[in-house]
Short mmCIF file of C-alpha atoms (C1' of nucleotides) in Angstrom, two decimals:
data_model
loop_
_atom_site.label_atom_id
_atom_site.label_comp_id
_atom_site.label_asym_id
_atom_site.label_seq_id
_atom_site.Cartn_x
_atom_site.Cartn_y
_atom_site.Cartn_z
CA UNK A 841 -2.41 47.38 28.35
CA UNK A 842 0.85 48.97 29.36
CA UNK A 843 2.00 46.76 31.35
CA UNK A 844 3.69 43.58 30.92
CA UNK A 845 1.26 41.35 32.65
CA UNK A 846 1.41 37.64 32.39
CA UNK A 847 -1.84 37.25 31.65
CA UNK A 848 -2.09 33.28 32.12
CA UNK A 849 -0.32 32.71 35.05
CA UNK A 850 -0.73 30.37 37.93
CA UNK A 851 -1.79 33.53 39.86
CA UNK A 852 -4.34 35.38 37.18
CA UNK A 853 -6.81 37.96 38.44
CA UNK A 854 -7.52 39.04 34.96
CA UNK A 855 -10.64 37.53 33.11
CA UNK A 856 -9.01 36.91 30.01
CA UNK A 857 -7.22 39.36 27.88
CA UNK A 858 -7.34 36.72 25.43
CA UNK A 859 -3.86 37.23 24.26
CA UNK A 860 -4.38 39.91 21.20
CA UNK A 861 -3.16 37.83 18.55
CA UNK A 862 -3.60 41.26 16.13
CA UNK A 863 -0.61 43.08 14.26
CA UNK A 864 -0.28 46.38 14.70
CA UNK A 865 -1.98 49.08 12.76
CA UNK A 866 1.19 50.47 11.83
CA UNK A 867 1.92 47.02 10.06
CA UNK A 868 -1.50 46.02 8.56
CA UNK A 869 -1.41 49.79 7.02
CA UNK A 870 1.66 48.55 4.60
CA UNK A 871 0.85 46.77 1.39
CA UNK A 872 4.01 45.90 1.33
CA UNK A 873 3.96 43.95 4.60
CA UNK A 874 0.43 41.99 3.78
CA UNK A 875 1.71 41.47 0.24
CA UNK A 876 4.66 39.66 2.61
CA UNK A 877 2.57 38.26 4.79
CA UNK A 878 0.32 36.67 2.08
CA UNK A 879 3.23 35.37 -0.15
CA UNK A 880 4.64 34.04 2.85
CA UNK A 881 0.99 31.78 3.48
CA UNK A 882 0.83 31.19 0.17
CA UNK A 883 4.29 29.48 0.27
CA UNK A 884 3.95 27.70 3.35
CA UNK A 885 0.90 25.98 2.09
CA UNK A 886 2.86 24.99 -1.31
CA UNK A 887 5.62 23.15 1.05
CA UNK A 888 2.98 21.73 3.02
CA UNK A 889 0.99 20.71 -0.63
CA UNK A 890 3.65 19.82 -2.58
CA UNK A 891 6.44 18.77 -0.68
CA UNK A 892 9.44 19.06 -3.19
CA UNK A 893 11.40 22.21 -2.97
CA UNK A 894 11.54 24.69 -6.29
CA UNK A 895 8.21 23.57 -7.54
CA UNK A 896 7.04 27.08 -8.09
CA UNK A 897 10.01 27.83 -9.79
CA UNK A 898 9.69 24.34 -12.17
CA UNK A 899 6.02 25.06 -12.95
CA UNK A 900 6.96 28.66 -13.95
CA UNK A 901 9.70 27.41 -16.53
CA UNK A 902 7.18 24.87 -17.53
CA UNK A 903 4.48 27.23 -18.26
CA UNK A 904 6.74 29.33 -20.11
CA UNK A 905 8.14 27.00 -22.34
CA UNK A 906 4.68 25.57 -23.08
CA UNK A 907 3.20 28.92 -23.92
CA UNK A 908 6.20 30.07 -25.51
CA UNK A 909 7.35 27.46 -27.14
CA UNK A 910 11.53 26.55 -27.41
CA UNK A 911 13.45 29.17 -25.76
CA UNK A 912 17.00 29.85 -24.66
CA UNK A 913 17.46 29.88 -21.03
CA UNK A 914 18.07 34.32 -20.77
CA UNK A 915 14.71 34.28 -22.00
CA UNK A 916 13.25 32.11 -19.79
CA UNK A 917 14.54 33.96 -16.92
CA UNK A 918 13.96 37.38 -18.77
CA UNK A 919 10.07 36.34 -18.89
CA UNK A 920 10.18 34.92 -15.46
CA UNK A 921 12.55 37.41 -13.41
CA UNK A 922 14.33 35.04 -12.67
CA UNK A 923 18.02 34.54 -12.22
CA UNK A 924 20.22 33.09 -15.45
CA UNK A 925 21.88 31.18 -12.19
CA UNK A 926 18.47 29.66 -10.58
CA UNK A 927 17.60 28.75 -14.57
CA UNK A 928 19.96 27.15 -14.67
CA UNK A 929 19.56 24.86 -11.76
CA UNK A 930 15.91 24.77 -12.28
CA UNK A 931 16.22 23.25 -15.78
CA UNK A 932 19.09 20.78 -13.80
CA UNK A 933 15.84 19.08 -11.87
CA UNK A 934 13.63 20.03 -15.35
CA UNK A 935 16.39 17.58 -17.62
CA UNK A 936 16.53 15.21 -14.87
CA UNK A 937 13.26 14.56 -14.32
CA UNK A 938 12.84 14.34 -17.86
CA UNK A 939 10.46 17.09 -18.20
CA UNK A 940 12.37 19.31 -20.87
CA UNK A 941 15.22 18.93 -23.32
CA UNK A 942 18.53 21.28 -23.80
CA UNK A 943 20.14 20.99 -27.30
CA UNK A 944 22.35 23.42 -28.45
CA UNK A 945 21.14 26.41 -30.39
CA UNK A 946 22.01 25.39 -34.40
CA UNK A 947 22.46 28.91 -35.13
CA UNK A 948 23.94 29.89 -31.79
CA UNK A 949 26.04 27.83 -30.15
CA UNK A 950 26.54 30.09 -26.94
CA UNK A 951 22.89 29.50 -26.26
CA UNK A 952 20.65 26.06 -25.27
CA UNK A 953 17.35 25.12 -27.23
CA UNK A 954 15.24 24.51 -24.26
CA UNK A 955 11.81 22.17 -24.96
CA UNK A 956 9.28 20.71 -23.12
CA UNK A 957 9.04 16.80 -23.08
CA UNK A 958 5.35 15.54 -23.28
CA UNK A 959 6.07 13.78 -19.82
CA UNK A 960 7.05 17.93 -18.98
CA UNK A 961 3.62 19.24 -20.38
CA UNK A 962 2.00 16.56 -18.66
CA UNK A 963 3.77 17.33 -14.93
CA UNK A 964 3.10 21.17 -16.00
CA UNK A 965 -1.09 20.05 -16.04
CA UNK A 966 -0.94 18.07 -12.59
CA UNK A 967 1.16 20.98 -10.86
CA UNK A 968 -1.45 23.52 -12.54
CA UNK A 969 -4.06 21.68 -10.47
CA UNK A 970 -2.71 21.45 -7.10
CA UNK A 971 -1.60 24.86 -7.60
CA UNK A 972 -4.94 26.06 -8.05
CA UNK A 973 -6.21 24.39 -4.82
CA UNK A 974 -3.62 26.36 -3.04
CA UNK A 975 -5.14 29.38 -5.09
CA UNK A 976 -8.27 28.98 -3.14
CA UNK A 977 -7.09 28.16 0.21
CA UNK A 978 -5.55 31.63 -0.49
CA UNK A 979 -8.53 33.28 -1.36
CA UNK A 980 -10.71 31.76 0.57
CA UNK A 981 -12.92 34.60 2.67
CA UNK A 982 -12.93 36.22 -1.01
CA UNK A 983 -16.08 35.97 -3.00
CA UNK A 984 -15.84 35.52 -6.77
CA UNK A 985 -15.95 39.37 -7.91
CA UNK A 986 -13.25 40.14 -5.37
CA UNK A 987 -11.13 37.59 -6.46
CA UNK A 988 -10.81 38.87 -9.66
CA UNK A 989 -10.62 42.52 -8.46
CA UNK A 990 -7.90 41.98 -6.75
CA UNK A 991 -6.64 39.41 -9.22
CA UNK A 992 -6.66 42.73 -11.89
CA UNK A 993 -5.10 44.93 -9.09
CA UNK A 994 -2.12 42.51 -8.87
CA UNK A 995 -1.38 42.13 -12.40
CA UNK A 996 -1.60 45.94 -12.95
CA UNK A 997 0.95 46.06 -10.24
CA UNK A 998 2.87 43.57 -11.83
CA UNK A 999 2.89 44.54 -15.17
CA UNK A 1000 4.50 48.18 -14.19
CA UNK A 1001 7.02 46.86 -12.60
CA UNK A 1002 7.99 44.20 -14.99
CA UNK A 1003 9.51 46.65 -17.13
CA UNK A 1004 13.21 46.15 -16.45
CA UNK A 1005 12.79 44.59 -13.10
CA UNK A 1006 14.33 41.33 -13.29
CA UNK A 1007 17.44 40.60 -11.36
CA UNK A 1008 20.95 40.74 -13.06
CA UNK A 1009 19.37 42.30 -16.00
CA UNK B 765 -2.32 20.81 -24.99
CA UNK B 766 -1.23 17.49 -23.68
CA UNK B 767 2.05 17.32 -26.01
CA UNK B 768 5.54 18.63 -25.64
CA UNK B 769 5.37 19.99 -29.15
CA UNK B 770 7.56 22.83 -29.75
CA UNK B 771 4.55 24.46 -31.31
CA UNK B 772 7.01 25.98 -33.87
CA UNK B 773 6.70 29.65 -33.45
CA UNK B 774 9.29 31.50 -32.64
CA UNK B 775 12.18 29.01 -33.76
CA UNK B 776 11.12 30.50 -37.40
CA UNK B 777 13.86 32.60 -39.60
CA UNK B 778 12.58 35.67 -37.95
CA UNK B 779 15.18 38.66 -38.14
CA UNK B 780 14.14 39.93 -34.51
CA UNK B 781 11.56 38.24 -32.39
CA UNK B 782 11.92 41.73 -30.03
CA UNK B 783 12.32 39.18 -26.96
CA UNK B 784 9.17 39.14 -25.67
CA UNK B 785 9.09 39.90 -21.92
CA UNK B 786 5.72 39.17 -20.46
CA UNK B 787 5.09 35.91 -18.12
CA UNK B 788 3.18 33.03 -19.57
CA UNK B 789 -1.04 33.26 -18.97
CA UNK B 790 -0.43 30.33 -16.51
CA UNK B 791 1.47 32.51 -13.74
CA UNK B 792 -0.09 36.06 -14.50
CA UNK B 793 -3.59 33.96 -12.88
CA UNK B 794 -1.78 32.87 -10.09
CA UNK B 795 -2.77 35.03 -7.48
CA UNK B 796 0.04 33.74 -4.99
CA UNK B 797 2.23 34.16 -8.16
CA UNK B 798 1.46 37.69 -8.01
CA UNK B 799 2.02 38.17 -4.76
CA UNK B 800 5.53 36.67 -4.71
CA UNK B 801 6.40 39.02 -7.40
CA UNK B 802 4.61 42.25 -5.71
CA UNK B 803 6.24 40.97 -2.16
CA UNK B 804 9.82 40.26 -3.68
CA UNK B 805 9.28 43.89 -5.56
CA UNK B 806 8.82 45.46 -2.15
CA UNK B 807 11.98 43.55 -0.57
CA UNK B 808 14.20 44.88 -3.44
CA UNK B 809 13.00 48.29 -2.88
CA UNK B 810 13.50 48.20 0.81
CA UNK B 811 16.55 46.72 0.47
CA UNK B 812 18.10 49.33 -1.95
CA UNK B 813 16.56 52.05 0.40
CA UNK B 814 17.64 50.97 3.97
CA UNK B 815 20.56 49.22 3.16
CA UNK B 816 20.85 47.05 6.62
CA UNK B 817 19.23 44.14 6.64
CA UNK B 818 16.23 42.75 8.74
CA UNK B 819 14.94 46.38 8.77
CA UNK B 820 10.93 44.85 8.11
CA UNK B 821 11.22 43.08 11.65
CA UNK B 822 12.77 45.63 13.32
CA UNK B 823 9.86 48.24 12.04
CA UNK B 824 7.53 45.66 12.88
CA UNK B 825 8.70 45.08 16.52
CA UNK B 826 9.19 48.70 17.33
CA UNK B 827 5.60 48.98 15.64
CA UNK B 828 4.18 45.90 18.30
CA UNK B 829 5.51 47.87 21.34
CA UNK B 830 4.58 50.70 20.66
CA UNK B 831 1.11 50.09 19.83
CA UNK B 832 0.66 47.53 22.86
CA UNK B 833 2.60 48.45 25.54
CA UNK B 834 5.54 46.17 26.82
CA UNK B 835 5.09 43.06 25.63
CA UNK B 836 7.08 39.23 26.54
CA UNK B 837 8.38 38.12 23.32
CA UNK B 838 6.27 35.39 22.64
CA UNK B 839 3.56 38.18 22.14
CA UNK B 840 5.56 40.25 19.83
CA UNK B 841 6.38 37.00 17.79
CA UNK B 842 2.71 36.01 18.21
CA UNK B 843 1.60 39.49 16.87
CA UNK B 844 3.93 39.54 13.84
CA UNK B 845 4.00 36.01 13.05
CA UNK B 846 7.67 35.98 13.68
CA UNK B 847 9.48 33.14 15.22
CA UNK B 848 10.61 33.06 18.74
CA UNK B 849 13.91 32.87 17.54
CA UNK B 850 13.64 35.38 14.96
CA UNK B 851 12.32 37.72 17.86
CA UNK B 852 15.24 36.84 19.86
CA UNK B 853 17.65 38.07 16.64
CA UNK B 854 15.99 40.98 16.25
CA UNK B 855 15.47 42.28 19.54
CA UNK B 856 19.29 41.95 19.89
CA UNK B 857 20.15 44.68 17.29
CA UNK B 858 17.31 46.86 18.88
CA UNK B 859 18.77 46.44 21.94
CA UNK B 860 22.43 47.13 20.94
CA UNK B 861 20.86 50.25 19.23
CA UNK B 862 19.34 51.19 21.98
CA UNK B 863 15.94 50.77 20.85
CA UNK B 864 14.71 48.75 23.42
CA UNK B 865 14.59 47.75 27.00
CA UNK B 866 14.64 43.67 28.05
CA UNK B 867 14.13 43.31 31.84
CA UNK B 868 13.15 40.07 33.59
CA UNK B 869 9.37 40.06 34.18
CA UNK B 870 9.35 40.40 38.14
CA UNK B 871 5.92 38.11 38.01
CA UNK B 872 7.43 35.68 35.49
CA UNK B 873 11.16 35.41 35.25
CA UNK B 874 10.60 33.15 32.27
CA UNK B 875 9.56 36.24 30.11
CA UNK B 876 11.44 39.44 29.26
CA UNK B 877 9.52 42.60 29.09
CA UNK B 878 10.60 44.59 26.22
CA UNK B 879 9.92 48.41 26.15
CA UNK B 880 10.67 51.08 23.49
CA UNK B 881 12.84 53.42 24.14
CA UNK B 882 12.13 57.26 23.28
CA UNK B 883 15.53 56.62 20.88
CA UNK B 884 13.37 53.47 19.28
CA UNK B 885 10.12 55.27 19.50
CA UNK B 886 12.17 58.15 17.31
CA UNK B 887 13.60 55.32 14.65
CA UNK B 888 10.11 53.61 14.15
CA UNK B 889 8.90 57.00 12.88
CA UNK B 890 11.73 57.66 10.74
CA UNK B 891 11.44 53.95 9.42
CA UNK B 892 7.62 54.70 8.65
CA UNK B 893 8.55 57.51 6.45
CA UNK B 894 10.76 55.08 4.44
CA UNK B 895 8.75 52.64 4.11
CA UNK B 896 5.57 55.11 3.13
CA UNK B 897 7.60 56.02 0.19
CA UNK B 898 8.32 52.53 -0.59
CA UNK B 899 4.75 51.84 -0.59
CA UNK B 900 4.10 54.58 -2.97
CA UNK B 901 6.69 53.16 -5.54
CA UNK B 902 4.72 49.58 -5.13
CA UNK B 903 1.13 51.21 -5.62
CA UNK B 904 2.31 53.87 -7.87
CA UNK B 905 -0.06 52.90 -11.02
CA UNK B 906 -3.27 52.82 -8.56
CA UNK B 907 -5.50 55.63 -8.36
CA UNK B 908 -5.95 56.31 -4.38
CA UNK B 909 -9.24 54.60 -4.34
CA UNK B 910 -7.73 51.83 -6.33
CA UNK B 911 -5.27 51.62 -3.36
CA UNK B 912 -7.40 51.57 -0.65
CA UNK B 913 -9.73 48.69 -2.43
CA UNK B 914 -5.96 46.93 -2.96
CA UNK B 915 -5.45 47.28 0.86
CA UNK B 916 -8.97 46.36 1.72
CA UNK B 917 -8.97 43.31 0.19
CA UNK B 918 -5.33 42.05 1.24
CA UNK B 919 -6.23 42.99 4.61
CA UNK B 920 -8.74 40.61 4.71
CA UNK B 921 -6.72 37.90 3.59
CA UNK B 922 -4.53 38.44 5.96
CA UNK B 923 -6.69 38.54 9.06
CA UNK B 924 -8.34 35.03 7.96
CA UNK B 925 -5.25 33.67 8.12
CA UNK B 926 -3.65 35.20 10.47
CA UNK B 927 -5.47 32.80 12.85
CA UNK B 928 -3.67 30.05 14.38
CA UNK B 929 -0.99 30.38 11.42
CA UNK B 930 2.18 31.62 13.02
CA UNK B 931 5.28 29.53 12.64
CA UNK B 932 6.69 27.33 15.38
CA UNK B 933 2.76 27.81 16.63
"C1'" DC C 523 39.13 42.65 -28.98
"C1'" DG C 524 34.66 43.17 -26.58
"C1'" DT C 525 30.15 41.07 -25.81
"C1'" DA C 526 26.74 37.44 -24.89
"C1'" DT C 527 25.30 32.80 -22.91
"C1'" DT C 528 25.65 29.17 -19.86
"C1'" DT C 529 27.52 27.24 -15.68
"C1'" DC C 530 29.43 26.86 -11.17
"C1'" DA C 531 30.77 28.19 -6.46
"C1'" DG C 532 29.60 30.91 -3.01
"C1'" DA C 533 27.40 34.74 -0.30
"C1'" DG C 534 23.37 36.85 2.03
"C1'" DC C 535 18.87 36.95 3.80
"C1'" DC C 536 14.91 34.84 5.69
"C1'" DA C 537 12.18 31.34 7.98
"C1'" DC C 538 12.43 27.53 10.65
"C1'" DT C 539 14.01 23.36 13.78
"C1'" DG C 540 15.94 21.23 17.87
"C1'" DA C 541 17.80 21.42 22.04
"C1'" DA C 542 19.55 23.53 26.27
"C1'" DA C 543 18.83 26.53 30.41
"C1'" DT C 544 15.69 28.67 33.28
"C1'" DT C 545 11.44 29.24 35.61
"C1'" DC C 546 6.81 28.26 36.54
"C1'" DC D 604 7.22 16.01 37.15
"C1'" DG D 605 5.33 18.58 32.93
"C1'" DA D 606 4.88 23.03 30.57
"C1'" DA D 607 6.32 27.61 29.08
"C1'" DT D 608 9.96 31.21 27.80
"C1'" DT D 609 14.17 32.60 26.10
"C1'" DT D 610 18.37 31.60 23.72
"C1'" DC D 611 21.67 29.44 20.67
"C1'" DA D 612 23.46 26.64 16.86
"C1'" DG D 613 22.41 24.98 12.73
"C1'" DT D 614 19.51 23.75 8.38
"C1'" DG D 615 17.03 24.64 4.09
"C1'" DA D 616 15.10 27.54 0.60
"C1'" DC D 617 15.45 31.41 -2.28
"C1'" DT D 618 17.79 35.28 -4.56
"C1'" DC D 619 21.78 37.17 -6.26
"C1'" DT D 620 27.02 38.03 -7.37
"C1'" DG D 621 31.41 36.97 -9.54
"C1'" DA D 622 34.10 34.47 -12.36
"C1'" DA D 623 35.13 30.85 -15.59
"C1'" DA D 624 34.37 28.57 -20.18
"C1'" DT D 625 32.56 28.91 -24.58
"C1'" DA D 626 30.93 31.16 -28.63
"C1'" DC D 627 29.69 35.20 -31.28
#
DNA sequence: CGTATTTCAGAGCCACTGAAATTC
DNA sequence: CGAATTTCAGTGACTCTGAAATAC
């Protein structure tokens, strides 16, 4: 396998060598690189689901304003890791759409009130469910008790390094 | 759980709400949530380590060579799930590093064959080390059986869908 | 005055597309 | 001719930085 033959060509000897389609060991020894590799699927399937760019980012806001209730947008991005910047432009598409409102904080004024609309809480649902097809395509080869193993594994993962993480913070 | 009520909480005269951190329920589920996080984590660290850029692709093409011999590019890409252009990129700053070899395949002149050189062979062992460490920041509240269930079980994942899903396929 | 919040304009990185040139 | 390989130029998405405007 040392050599760079051409396998398919016009002229082949060789059986098959079936083109090894495999990553390296190196590479498939790296959490870090199948944690990639896996976000990068899972994204890829969310463009190809839900065509509209920054969804993942809308649903997050979404879900934290509906769990959370009215918040101001550092806290938003302080729950979300994400950027004040990108909250910003995410709740640009949010207002837009009409899917939360931004009122100035009463006791505050440097900070914004943000809400969800009903019409928000009811776009937060229907993303929920496509999102959770794309959960499964995920998953897939995974039976039920794995799922949620590695489900826990993540969010331990998560959780220590949620402490202080976020960007700009 | 339909409305946009602002559910009233913590817009109360509280003195200090202690800004709660934690993401809402509706993303700590998401397993491709998760994984963004953990795989954005991992880019951060690596990027704060080895401070040039694109240093995942380069490990992961000196990794493809040297585990299977010279290779065209449209292997390496097909290996890695890399792009045919993104190989092209990368194999330009291993080549001005003098990390690899391109030489027209006498058989094919289509194809390059791309070798490591003893210089690259040198780097991708250096660049392991790095990344090992990085790995071990990622992991670092897993026990080492904990880890290896972790890697098990992304592994997996990856392999299903590592059929047929490379870009630009 | 210094600090905090929001907002914008832009940079950097990554993945990808489309098309040309070459060769089969 | 059609198909495959490499290469280049450019796009789009995502994350982040720096600085302005406003308010504490």
């Amino acid at each position: 396998m040392s050599n760079g033959l051409p396998y398919g060509g016009p002229m082949d000897a060789e059986p098959r060598p079936a083109l090894s389609t495999a990553p390296p060991q190196r590479l498939r020894r790296l959490p870090s690189w199948l944690l990639n590799q896996l976000a990068l699927r899972s994204t890829r399937l969310i463009g190809e689901t839900l065509a509209r760019p920054g969804v993942r980012a809308d649903f997050a806001v979404l879900a934290t304003l509906a769990e959370f209730g009215p918040s101001s947008q550092v806290e938003i991005g302080g729950r979300l890791g994400l950027d004040r910047s990108d909250v910003a432009a995410v709740l640009d598409r949010l207002d837009d759409a009409g899917h939360v409102a931004r009122e100035p904080d009463a006791r505050d004024r440097r900070r914004n009130v943000v809400t969800v609309t009903p019409a928000g809480a009811a776009a937060l649902d229907a993303l929920e469910r496509e999102l959770d097809a794309v959960q499964d395509t995920v998953l897939d080869p995974l039976t039920p008790d794995e799922r949620e193993q590695l489900t826990a594994l993540l969010q331990r993962l998560v959780d220590h390094h949620a402490a202080g993480r976020g960007p700009s913070a």
